PDB file of C-alpha atoms in Angstrom:
ATOM      1  CA  MET A  29      69.451  80.596 106.398  1.00 91.00           C
ATOM      2  CA  HIS A  30      72.010  78.498 104.556  1.00 91.00           C
ATOM      3  CA  TYR A  31      75.431  78.603 106.223  1.00 90.00           C
ATOM      4  CA  THR A  32      77.894  75.887 105.181  1.00 89.00           C
ATOM      5  CA  GLY A  33      80.896  75.160 107.376  1.00 84.00           C
ATOM      6  CA  PRO A  34      82.694  77.923 109.300  1.00 85.00           C
ATOM      7  CA  VAL A  35      81.520  81.467 108.669  1.00 88.00           C
ATOM      8  CA  TYR A  36      83.918  84.390 109.011  1.00 88.00           C
ATOM      9  CA  ARG A  37      83.280  88.092 108.709  1.00 92.00           C
ATOM     10  CA  PRO A  38      85.329  91.186 109.596  1.00 92.00           C
ATOM     11  CA  PRO A  39      84.865  92.425 113.176  1.00 92.00           C
ATOM     12  CA  LEU A  40      83.568  95.720 111.802  1.00 94.00           C
ATOM     13  CA  GLU A  41      80.651  93.848 110.179  1.00 95.00           C
ATOM     14  CA  ALA A  42      79.416  92.391 113.465  1.00 93.00           C
ATOM     15  CA  TYR A  43      75.927  93.861 113.001  1.00 94.00           C
ATOM     16  CA  THR A  44      75.706  93.504 109.229  1.00 97.00           C
ATOM     17  CA  PRO A  45      73.425  90.770 107.798  1.00 97.00           C
ATOM     18  CA  LEU A  46      75.475  87.930 106.290  1.00 97.00           C
ATOM     19  CA  LEU A  47      74.404  86.355 103.013  1.00 98.00           C
ATOM     20  CA  GLU A  48      76.151  83.143 101.954  1.00 97.00           C
ATOM     21  CA  VAL A  49      77.021  83.118  98.250  1.00 97.00           C
ATOM     22  CA  THR A  50      80.079  80.853  98.465  1.00 95.00           C
ATOM     23  CA  TYR A  51      81.455  78.560 101.151  1.00 93.00           C
ATOM     24  CA  GLY A  52      85.033  77.812 102.027  1.00 91.00           C
ATOM     25  CA  CYS A  53      87.833  79.639 100.212  1.00 90.00           C
ATOM     26  CA  SER A  54      88.742  79.345  96.532  1.00 90.00           C
ATOM     27  CA  TRP A  55      92.484  79.735  97.243  1.00 90.00           C
ATOM     28  CA  ARG A  56      93.370  77.829 100.425  1.00 88.00           C
ATOM     29  CA  LYS A  57      97.096  78.182  99.733  1.00 90.00           C
ATOM     30  CA  CYS A  58      98.162  80.964 102.126  1.00 92.00           C
ATOM     31  CA  SER A  59     101.028  79.612 104.246  1.00 93.00           C
ATOM     32  CA  PHE A  60      99.621  80.882 107.545  1.00 92.00           C
ATOM     33  CA  CYS A  61      95.893  80.223 107.169  1.00 89.00           C
ATOM     34  CA  THR A  62      93.832  77.424 108.724  1.00 86.00           C
ATOM     35  CA  MET A  63      90.400  79.030 108.476  1.00 86.00           C
ATOM     36  CA  TYR A  64      88.939  76.794 105.765  1.00 85.00           C
ATOM     37  CA  HIS A  65      91.219  73.749 105.803  1.00 79.00           C
ATOM     38  CA  GLU A  66      88.325  71.407 106.523  1.00 80.00           C
ATOM     39  CA  GLN A  67      85.879  73.013 104.083  1.00 85.00           C
ATOM     40  CA  LYS A  68      85.999  72.589 100.320  1.00 88.00           C
ATOM     41  CA  PHE A  69      85.127  75.617  98.230  1.00 91.00           C
ATOM     42  CA  GLY A  70      81.676  75.778  96.682  1.00 93.00           C
ATOM     43  CA  ILE A  71      79.157  78.179  95.203  1.00 94.00           C
ATOM     44  CA  SER A  72      75.705  78.570  96.715  1.00 95.00           C
ATOM     45  CA  PRO A  73      72.773  77.747  94.425  1.00 96.00           C
ATOM     46  CA  ILE A  74      70.904  80.870  93.363  1.00 97.00           C
ATOM     47  CA  GLU A  75      67.728  79.306  94.819  1.00 97.00           C
ATOM     48  CA  ASP A  76      69.347  79.160  98.266  1.00 97.00           C
ATOM     49  CA  ILE A  77      70.525  82.757  97.957  1.00 97.00           C
ATOM     50  CA  GLU A  78      67.040  84.000  97.116  1.00 97.00           C
ATOM     51  CA  SER A  79      65.511  81.879  99.875  1.00 97.00           C
ATOM     52  CA  ASP A  80      67.914  83.448 102.375  1.00 97.00           C
ATOM     53  CA  LEU A  81      67.149  86.937 101.126  1.00 97.00           C
ATOM     54  CA  LYS A  82      63.450  86.284 101.525  1.00 97.00           C
ATOM     55  CA  GLU A  83      64.066  85.126 105.099  1.00 96.00           C
ATOM     56  CA  MET A  84      66.237  88.197 105.748  1.00 96.00           C
ATOM     57  CA  SER A  85      63.478  90.462 104.469  1.00 96.00           C
ATOM     58  CA  GLU A  86      61.236  89.134 107.220  1.00 95.00           C
ATOM     59  CA  GLN A  87      63.841  89.959 109.885  1.00 94.00           C
ATOM     60  CA  TYR A  88      65.391  93.220 108.680  1.00 95.00           C
ATOM     61  CA  PRO A  89      63.767  96.507 107.613  1.00 93.00           C
ATOM     62  CA  LYS A  90      63.149  97.141 103.923  1.00 92.00           C
ATOM     63  CA  ASN A  91      65.426 100.182 104.118  1.00 95.00           C
ATOM     64  CA  LEU A  92      68.469  98.034 104.992  1.00 97.00           C
ATOM     65  CA  LYS A  93      71.554  99.873 103.731  1.00 97.00           C
ATOM     66  CA  ARG A  94      74.364  97.306 103.971  1.00 98.00           C
ATOM     67  CA  ILE A  95      74.874  93.571 103.499  1.00 98.00           C
ATOM     68  CA  PHE A  96      77.982  91.379 103.664  1.00 98.00           C
ATOM     69  CA  LEU A  97      78.525  88.383 101.389  1.00 98.00           C
ATOM     70  CA  VAL A  98      80.261  85.313 102.830  1.00 95.00           C
ATOM     71  CA  ASN A  99      82.457  83.280 102.767  1.00 89.00           C
ATOM     72  CA  GLY A 100      86.244  83.407 102.222  1.00 82.00           C
ATOM     73  CA  ASP A 101      86.535  85.461  99.067  1.00 84.00           C
ATOM     74  CA  ALA A 102      83.054  85.885  97.609  1.00 94.00           C
ATOM     75  CA  PHE A 103      84.428  88.341  95.052  1.00 97.00           C
ATOM     76  CA  VAL A 104      85.949  85.351  93.245  1.00 96.00           C
ATOM     77  CA  LEU A 105      82.566  84.809  91.596  1.00 97.00           C
ATOM     78  CA  PRO A 106      82.305  85.967  87.978  1.00 97.00           C
ATOM     79  CA  ALA A 107      80.937  89.472  87.547  1.00 98.00           C
ATOM     80  CA  ARG A 108      77.760  88.169  85.894  1.00 97.00           C
ATOM     81  CA  LYS A 109      77.058  86.004  88.956  1.00 97.00           C
ATOM     82  CA  LEU A 110      77.724  88.864  91.370  1.00 98.00           C
ATOM     83  CA  LEU A 111      75.435  91.119  89.325  1.00 98.00           C
ATOM     84  CA  GLU A 112      72.715  88.480  89.414  1.00 98.00           C
ATOM     85  CA  ILE A 113      73.055  88.325  93.207  1.00 98.00           C
ATOM     86  CA  SER A 114      72.947  92.117  93.378  1.00 98.00           C
ATOM     87  CA  GLU A 115      69.651  92.141  91.456  1.00 98.00           C
ATOM     88  CA  LEU A 116      68.153  89.782  94.025  1.00 98.00           C
ATOM     89  CA  ILE A 117      69.470  91.867  96.911  1.00 98.00           C
ATOM     90  CA  HIS A 118      67.880  94.987  95.426  1.00 98.00           C
ATOM     91  CA  LYS A 119      64.643  93.069  94.902  1.00 97.00           C
ATOM     92  CA  TYR A 120      64.301  92.383  98.612  1.00 97.00           C
ATOM     93  CA  PHE A 121      66.142  95.459  99.912  1.00 98.00           C
ATOM     94  CA  PRO A 122      65.604  98.241  97.344  1.00 97.00           C
ATOM     95  CA  GLU A 123      67.434 100.868  99.424  1.00 97.00           C
ATOM     96  CA  ILE A 124      70.679  98.911  99.778  1.00 98.00           C
ATOM     97  CA  GLU A 125      73.711 101.214  99.505  1.00 98.00           C
ATOM     98  CA  CYS A 126      76.660  98.872 100.026  1.00 98.00           C
ATOM     99  CA  ILE A 127      77.302  95.213  99.165  1.00 98.00           C
ATOM    100  CA  SER A 128      80.568  94.255 100.824  1.00 98.00           C
ATOM    101  CA  CYS A 129      82.616  91.064 100.972  1.00 97.00           C
ATOM    102  CA  TYR A 130      86.135  89.682 101.300  1.00 96.00           C
ATOM    103  CA  ALA A 131      88.154  90.023  98.096  1.00 96.00           C
ATOM    104  CA  SER A 132      91.683  89.338  96.945  1.00 96.00           C
ATOM    105  CA  VAL A 133      94.039  90.960  94.490  1.00 97.00           C
ATOM    106  CA  ARG A 134      93.697  87.794  92.393  1.00 96.00           C
ATOM    107  CA  ASN A 135      89.949  88.011  91.892  1.00 94.00           C
ATOM    108  CA  ILE A 136      90.005  91.745  91.187  1.00 97.00           C
ATOM    109  CA  LYS A 137      92.536  90.948  88.461  1.00 96.00           C
ATOM    110  CA  SER A 138      90.155  88.400  86.916  1.00 95.00           C
ATOM    111  CA  LYS A 139      87.534  91.084  86.220  1.00 97.00           C
ATOM    112  CA  SER A 140      87.540  93.535  83.338  1.00 98.00           C
ATOM    113  CA  ASP A 141      87.369  97.288  83.795  1.00 98.00           C
ATOM    114  CA  GLU A 142      83.780  97.139  82.572  1.00 98.00           C
ATOM    115  CA  ASP A 143      83.002  94.415  85.129  1.00 98.00           C
ATOM    116  CA  LEU A 144      84.308  96.602  87.933  1.00 98.00           C
ATOM    117  CA  ARG A 145      82.345  99.606  86.687  1.00 98.00           C
ATOM    118  CA  LYS A 146      79.109  97.587  86.576  1.00 98.00           C
ATOM    119  CA  LEU A 147      79.760  96.098  90.016  1.00 98.00           C
ATOM    120  CA  LYS A 148      80.308  99.546  91.483  1.00 98.00           C
ATOM    121  CA  GLU A 149      77.039 100.717  89.930  1.00 98.00           C
ATOM    122  CA  ALA A 150      75.347  97.657  91.455  1.00 98.00           C
ATOM    123  CA  LYS A 151      76.536  98.884  94.903  1.00 98.00           C
ATOM    124  CA  PHE A 152      79.539  96.604  95.383  1.00 98.00           C
ATOM    125  CA  ASP A 153      81.842  98.686  97.541  1.00 97.00           C
ATOM    126  CA  SER A 154      83.989  98.681 100.690  1.00 96.00           C
ATOM    127  CA  LEU A 155      85.728  95.399  99.802  1.00 98.00           C
ATOM    128  CA  TYR A 156      87.893  93.819 102.508  1.00 97.00           C
ATOM    129  CA  ILE A 157      91.197  92.934 100.844  1.00 97.00           C
ATOM    130  CA  GLY A 158      93.770  90.752 102.592  1.00 94.00           C
ATOM    131  CA  LEU A 159      96.846  92.547 101.296  1.00 97.00           C
ATOM    132  CA  GLU A 160      98.843  91.496 104.394  1.00 97.00           C
ATOM    133  CA  THR A 161     101.944  93.354 103.146  1.00 98.00           C
ATOM    134  CA  ALA A 162     103.494  95.027 100.109  1.00 98.00           C
ATOM    135  CA  TYR A 163     106.894  93.446 100.793  1.00 98.00           C
ATOM    136  CA  ASP A 164     107.518  90.951  97.992  1.00 98.00           C
ATOM    137  CA  PRO A 165     109.620  88.395  99.934  1.00 97.00           C
ATOM    138  CA  ALA A 166     106.817  88.037 102.491  1.00 97.00           C
ATOM    139  CA  LEU A 167     104.101  87.846  99.809  1.00 97.00           C
ATOM    140  CA  GLU A 168     106.028  85.014  98.166  1.00 97.00           C
ATOM    141  CA  GLN A 169     106.678  83.207 101.436  1.00 96.00           C
ATOM    142  CA  MET A 170     103.030  83.493 102.478  1.00 96.00           C
ATOM    143  CA  LYS A 171     101.935  82.146  99.070  1.00 95.00           C
ATOM    144  CA  LYS A 172      99.481  84.965  98.435  1.00 96.00           C
ATOM    145  CA  GLY A 173      99.546  84.380  94.682  1.00 95.00           C
ATOM    146  CA  TYR A 174     100.421  87.943  93.703  1.00 96.00           C
ATOM    147  CA  THR A 175     103.204  90.516  93.953  1.00 97.00           C
ATOM    148  CA  ALA A 176     103.386  94.075  95.231  1.00 98.00           C
ATOM    149  CA  LYS A 177     103.199  95.237  91.602  1.00 98.00           C
ATOM    150  CA  ASP A 178      99.902  93.368  91.273  1.00 98.00           C
ATOM    151  CA  GLU A 179      98.620  95.161  94.374  1.00 98.00           C
ATOM    152  CA  TYR A 180      99.420  98.552  92.864  1.00 98.00           C
ATOM    153  CA  VAL A 181      97.808  97.693  89.531  1.00 98.00           C
ATOM    154  CA  GLN A 182      94.594  96.248  90.968  1.00 98.00           C
ATOM    155  CA  LEU A 183      94.083  98.955  93.599  1.00 98.00           C
ATOM    156  CA  LYS A 184      94.498 101.523  90.825  1.00 98.00           C
ATOM    157  CA  ARG A 185      91.690  99.798  88.948  1.00 98.00           C
ATOM    158  CA  LEU A 186      89.438 100.034  92.008  1.00 98.00           C
ATOM    159  CA  GLU A 187      90.374 103.694  92.340  1.00 98.00           C
ATOM    160  CA  ASP A 188      89.438 104.293  88.705  1.00 98.00           C
ATOM    161  CA  VAL A 189      85.851 103.135  89.346  1.00 98.00           C
ATOM    162  CA  ASN A 190      85.727 104.843  92.750  1.00 97.00           C
ATOM    163  CA  MET A 191      85.283 101.577  94.654  1.00 98.00           C
ATOM    164  CA  GLU A 192      86.384 101.853  98.290  1.00 97.00           C
ATOM    165  CA  TYR A 193      88.400  99.144  99.976  1.00 98.00           C
ATOM    166  CA  ASN A 194      89.431  98.145 103.474  1.00 98.00           C
ATOM    167  CA  SER A 195      92.986  96.899 103.947  1.00 98.00           C
ATOM    168  CA  LEU A 196      93.877  93.867 106.076  1.00 97.00           C
ATOM    169  CA  ILE A 197      97.510  94.054 107.194  1.00 98.00           C
ATOM    170  CA  MET A 198      99.466  91.405 109.111  1.00 97.00           C
ATOM    171  CA  LEU A 199     102.043  92.509 111.674  1.00 97.00           C
ATOM    172  CA  GLY A 200     105.078  90.247 111.875  1.00 97.00           C
ATOM    173  CA  VAL A 201     104.308  88.592 108.539  1.00 97.00           C
ATOM    174  CA  ALA A 202     107.834  89.114 107.200  1.00 97.00           C
ATOM    175  CA  GLY A 203     109.455  87.417 110.178  1.00 97.00           C
ATOM    176  CA  ARG A 204     112.189  88.474 112.560  1.00 96.00           C
ATOM    177  CA  GLY A 205     114.553  91.140 111.316  1.00 95.00           C
ATOM    178  CA  ASN A 206     112.403  92.135 108.356  1.00 97.00           C
ATOM    179  CA  CYS A 207     109.917  94.380 110.126  1.00 95.00           C
ATOM    180  CA  LYS A 208     111.217  97.709 108.830  1.00 96.00           C
ATOM    181  CA  ALA A 209     111.243  96.581 105.189  1.00 97.00           C
ATOM    182  CA  HIS A 210     107.736  95.115 105.477  1.00 98.00           C
ATOM    183  CA  ILE A 211     106.241  98.280 106.960  1.00 98.00           C
ATOM    184  CA  GLU A 212     108.123 100.674 104.679  1.00 98.00           C
ATOM    185  CA  GLU A 213     106.820  98.944 101.545  1.00 98.00           C
ATOM    186  CA  THR A 214     103.328  98.583 102.971  1.00 98.00           C
ATOM    187  CA  LEU A 215     103.193 102.269 103.881  1.00 98.00           C
ATOM    188  CA  LYS A 216     104.058 103.222 100.310  1.00 98.00           C
ATOM    189  CA  LEU A 217     101.077 101.233  99.057  1.00 98.00           C
ATOM    190  CA  LEU A 218      98.590 102.413 101.672  1.00 98.00           C
ATOM    191  CA  ASN A 219      99.587 106.061 101.374  1.00 98.00           C
ATOM    192  CA  ARG A 220      99.167 105.862  97.597  1.00 98.00           C
ATOM    193  CA  PHE A 221      95.810 104.027  97.581  1.00 98.00           C
ATOM    194  CA  LYS A 222      94.143 105.183 100.773  1.00 97.00           C
ATOM    195  CA  PRO A 223      91.800 102.580 102.286  1.00 98.00           C
ATOM    196  CA  LYS A 224      88.619 103.470 104.149  1.00 97.00           C
ATOM    197  CA  ARG A 225      89.632 101.216 107.020  1.00 98.00           C
ATOM    198  CA  ILE A 226      92.918  99.619 108.040  1.00 98.00           C
ATOM    199  CA  LEU A 227      92.624  96.396 110.022  1.00 98.00           C
ATOM    200  CA  VAL A 228      95.812  95.003 111.562  1.00 97.00           C
ATOM    201  CA  THR A 229      96.332  91.603 113.120  1.00 95.00           C
ATOM    202  CA  SER A 230      99.431  89.905 114.494  1.00 96.00           C
ATOM    203  CA  THR A 231     100.671  86.883 112.555  1.00 94.00           C
ATOM    204  CA  SER A 232      99.694  83.592 114.187  1.00 91.00           C
ATOM    205  CA  LEU A 233     101.843  80.575 113.414  1.00 91.00           C
ATOM    206  CA  GLN A 234      99.806  77.371 113.633  1.00 88.00           C
ATOM    207  CA  GLU A 235     100.986  73.780 113.505  1.00 89.00           C
ATOM    208  CA  ASN A 236     100.393  71.707 110.375  1.00 89.00           C
ATOM    209  CA  THR A 237     100.640  74.676 108.057  1.00 92.00           C
ATOM    210  CA  PRO A 238     103.218  75.487 105.381  1.00 94.00           C
ATOM    211  CA  LEU A 239     104.398  78.303 107.644  1.00 94.00           C
ATOM    212  CA  SER A 240     105.112  75.906 110.522  1.00 94.00           C
ATOM    213  CA  ASP A 241     107.082  73.744 108.085  1.00 95.00           C
ATOM    214  CA  MET A 242     109.112  76.825 107.112  1.00 95.00           C
ATOM    215  CA  ARG A 243     109.765  77.553 110.779  1.00 94.00           C
ATOM    216  CA  ASP A 244     110.910  73.981 111.419  1.00 95.00           C
ATOM    217  CA  ALA A 245     113.241  74.187 108.429  1.00 96.00           C
ATOM    218  CA  GLY A 246     114.690  77.486 109.663  1.00 94.00           C
ATOM    219  CA  GLU A 247     113.250  79.386 106.693  1.00 96.00           C
ATOM    220  CA  PHE A 248     110.961  81.552 108.827  1.00 96.00           C
ATOM    221  CA  VAL A 249     111.687  82.947 112.283  1.00 96.00           C
ATOM    222  CA  GLU A 250     108.777  84.528 114.118  1.00 96.00           C
ATOM    223  CA  ALA A 251     108.996  88.212 114.941  1.00 97.00           C
ATOM    224  CA  THR A 252     109.175  89.028 118.632  1.00 97.00           C
ATOM    225  CA  GLU A 253     106.315  90.806 120.367  1.00 97.00           C
ATOM    226  CA  ARG A 254     108.467  93.928 120.504  1.00 97.00           C
ATOM    227  CA  GLU A 255     109.069  93.825 116.760  1.00 97.00           C
ATOM    228  CA  ILE A 256     105.330  93.426 116.133  1.00 97.00           C
ATOM    229  CA  LEU A 257     104.522  96.440 118.303  1.00 97.00           C
ATOM    230  CA  GLU A 258     107.316  98.457 116.699  1.00 97.00           C
ATOM    231  CA  GLU A 259     105.785  97.622 113.311  1.00 97.00           C
ATOM    232  CA  GLU A 260     102.398  98.872 114.460  1.00 97.00           C
ATOM    233  CA  LEU A 261     103.960 102.035 115.874  1.00 97.00           C
ATOM    234  CA  MET A 262     105.879 102.698 112.656  1.00 97.00           C
ATOM    235  CA  LEU A 263     102.740 102.117 110.634  1.00 97.00           C
ATOM    236  CA  LEU A 264     100.640 104.472 112.740  1.00 97.00           C
ATOM    237  CA  GLU A 265     103.209 107.243 112.837  1.00 97.00           C
ATOM    238  CA  ASN A 266     103.678 107.305 109.068  1.00 97.00           C
ATOM    239  CA  LEU A 267     100.183 106.769 107.683  1.00 97.00           C
ATOM    240  CA  GLU A 268      99.018 109.689 105.566  1.00 96.00           C
ATOM    241  CA  MET A 269      95.261 109.140 105.628  1.00 95.00           C
ATOM    242  CA  ASP A 270      92.115 111.202 105.798  1.00 93.00           C
ATOM    243  CA  ASP A 271      90.895 111.860 109.327  1.00 95.00           C
ATOM    244  CA  ASP A 272      87.877 109.573 108.825  1.00 95.00           C
ATOM    245  CA  CYS A 273      90.013 106.502 108.033  1.00 97.00           C
ATOM    246  CA  LEU A 274      89.435 103.973 110.819  1.00 98.00           C
ATOM    247  CA  PHE A 275      92.420 102.127 112.293  1.00 98.00           C
ATOM    248  CA  PHE A 276      91.207  98.828 113.743  1.00 97.00           C
ATOM    249  CA  GLY A 277      93.831  97.353 116.038  1.00 95.00           C
ATOM    250  CA  SER A 278      91.523  95.431 118.373  1.00 94.00           C
ATOM    251  CA  HIS A 279      91.920  91.985 116.844  1.00 93.00           C
ATOM    252  CA  PRO A 280      92.160  89.301 119.575  1.00 91.00           C
ATOM    253  CA  HIS A 281      95.634  88.353 118.287  1.00 93.00           C
ATOM    254  CA  ASN A 282      97.012  91.790 119.080  1.00 94.00           C
ATOM    255  CA  LEU A 283      98.796  92.151 122.406  1.00 94.00           C
ATOM    256  CA  ILE A 284      97.623  95.753 122.776  1.00 95.00           C
ATOM    257  CA  GLY A 285      94.187  96.459 121.383  1.00 93.00           C
ATOM    258  CA  PHE A 286      92.794  99.832 120.354  1.00 93.00           C
ATOM    259  CA  THR A 287      90.608 101.228 117.585  1.00 96.00           C
ATOM    260  CA  GLN A 288      90.153 104.851 116.580  1.00 97.00           C
ATOM    261  CA  TYR A 289      89.826 107.171 113.614  1.00 97.00           C
ATOM    262  CA  LEU A 290      93.135 108.498 112.356  1.00 97.00           C
ATOM    263  CA  LYS A 291      91.974 111.968 113.285  1.00 96.00           C
ATOM    264  CA  TYR A 292      93.200 110.852 116.708  1.00 97.00           C
ATOM    265  CA  LYS A 293      96.456 109.310 115.486  1.00 96.00           C
ATOM    266  CA  ASP A 294      98.581 111.151 118.046  1.00 96.00           C
ATOM    267  CA  ASP A 295      96.470 109.729 120.870  1.00 96.00           C
ATOM    268  CA  MET A 296      96.865 106.204 119.513  1.00 96.00           C
ATOM    269  CA  VAL A 297     100.627 106.584 119.176  1.00 97.00           C
ATOM    270  CA  LYS A 298     100.848 107.787 122.772  1.00 96.00           C
ATOM    271  CA  LYS A 299      98.666 104.937 124.017  1.00 95.00           C
ATOM    272  CA  LEU A 300     100.818 102.376 122.238  1.00 96.00           C
ATOM    273  CA  LYS A 301     104.091 103.823 123.526  1.00 97.00           C
ATOM    274  CA  ASP A 302     102.719 104.027 127.072  1.00 97.00           C
ATOM    275  CA  ALA A 303     101.509 100.422 126.916  1.00 96.00           C
ATOM    276  CA  ILE A 304     104.913  99.200 125.705  1.00 97.00           C
ATOM    277  CA  ARG A 305     106.652 100.988 128.596  1.00 97.00           C
ATOM    278  CA  LYS A 306     104.170  99.564 131.081  1.00 97.00           C
ATOM    279  CA  ILE A 307     104.669  95.990 129.854  1.00 97.00           C
ATOM    280  CA  ASP A 308     108.446  96.381 130.062  1.00 96.00           C
ATOM    281  CA  VAL A 309     108.108  97.449 133.707  1.00 97.00           C
ATOM    282  CA  GLU A 310     105.444  94.970 134.825  1.00 97.00           C
ATOM    283  CA  LYS A 311     106.461  91.956 132.698  1.00 96.00           C
ATOM    284  CA  PRO A 312     110.143  92.335 131.809  1.00 95.00           C
ATOM    285  CA  GLY A 313     111.247  90.068 128.986  1.00 95.00           C
ATOM    286  CA  LEU A 314     107.755  89.371 127.668  1.00 96.00           C
ATOM    287  CA  LEU A 315     108.170  91.577 124.603  1.00 96.00           C
ATOM    288  CA  ASP A 316     111.392  89.860 123.617  1.00 95.00           C
ATOM    289  CA  GLY A 317     109.672  86.496 123.219  1.00 95.00           C
ATOM    290  CA  VAL A 318     106.860  85.098 121.073  1.00 93.00           C
ATOM    291  CA  LEU A 319     103.332  84.462 122.347  1.00 91.00           C
ATOM    292  CA  SER A 320     101.039  81.740 121.026  1.00 87.00           C
ATOM    293  CA  ARG A 321      97.846  82.805 119.265  1.00 84.00           C
ATOM    294  CA  GLY A 322      94.690  81.237 117.894  1.00 74.00           C
ATOM    295  CA  HIS A 323      94.165  80.054 114.336  1.00 67.00           C
ATOM    296  CA  LEU A 324      93.903  82.359 111.347  1.00 61.00           C
TER     297      LEU A 324
END
């Protein structure tokens, strides 16, 4: 298999075969991110992709239903390239039902309505989109390269072709004192365009990033642990999703980890409130500070 540099995939794709079609990230401008700083972006040769699929076909059953394309934002590839890759996937795995990958609002925008329709027909679905927030000041500060209006427009286009998406949301991304505004705007977006899965992670501020420069200049103040948990609680309590929407809150960066379908939302809310009370009793003061986290 050809894997170039660091390989990342969503936790929920832990058992999904990974096919490299790009390496690195085409954007590499997000203020908080260090995932691909040492890896230049590139596109895998079609010969390598087919070679990897042939190798996969010797390891996985012919009736494989799902495959995940890496790396950073594989959906940046032109539609014609993605369709060519899809043809190869179907050649080796004719019963494939879902081709998933990371995507961004930017590279959905770059595709025509006809492109999206053809990609859906080719089994592209369940895209993982790093929305992070729908609060414009945070989107600008995090250098996401799009606005909340762009999020609404591009998610509507996915809805029009019936392409599912999974939403990646960052807790604490708007900084201290802005938690309510960040979650209120994000809830409006999620409740309008309902994702299949919601994955939340706590913002990690790493050194030698634009975000650390903002902190040093006093332009960004990290949210406290209490604010982050209050954001998660507010999000959970006000989500209006189908029962089979999965809420993934078990990212290693999260102080309190839990994952469950929103059918059991009340149980999750209770668990989170109980855990907050327990921490306040056993480790007073901890929630009013900021904990260090790994890179993101």
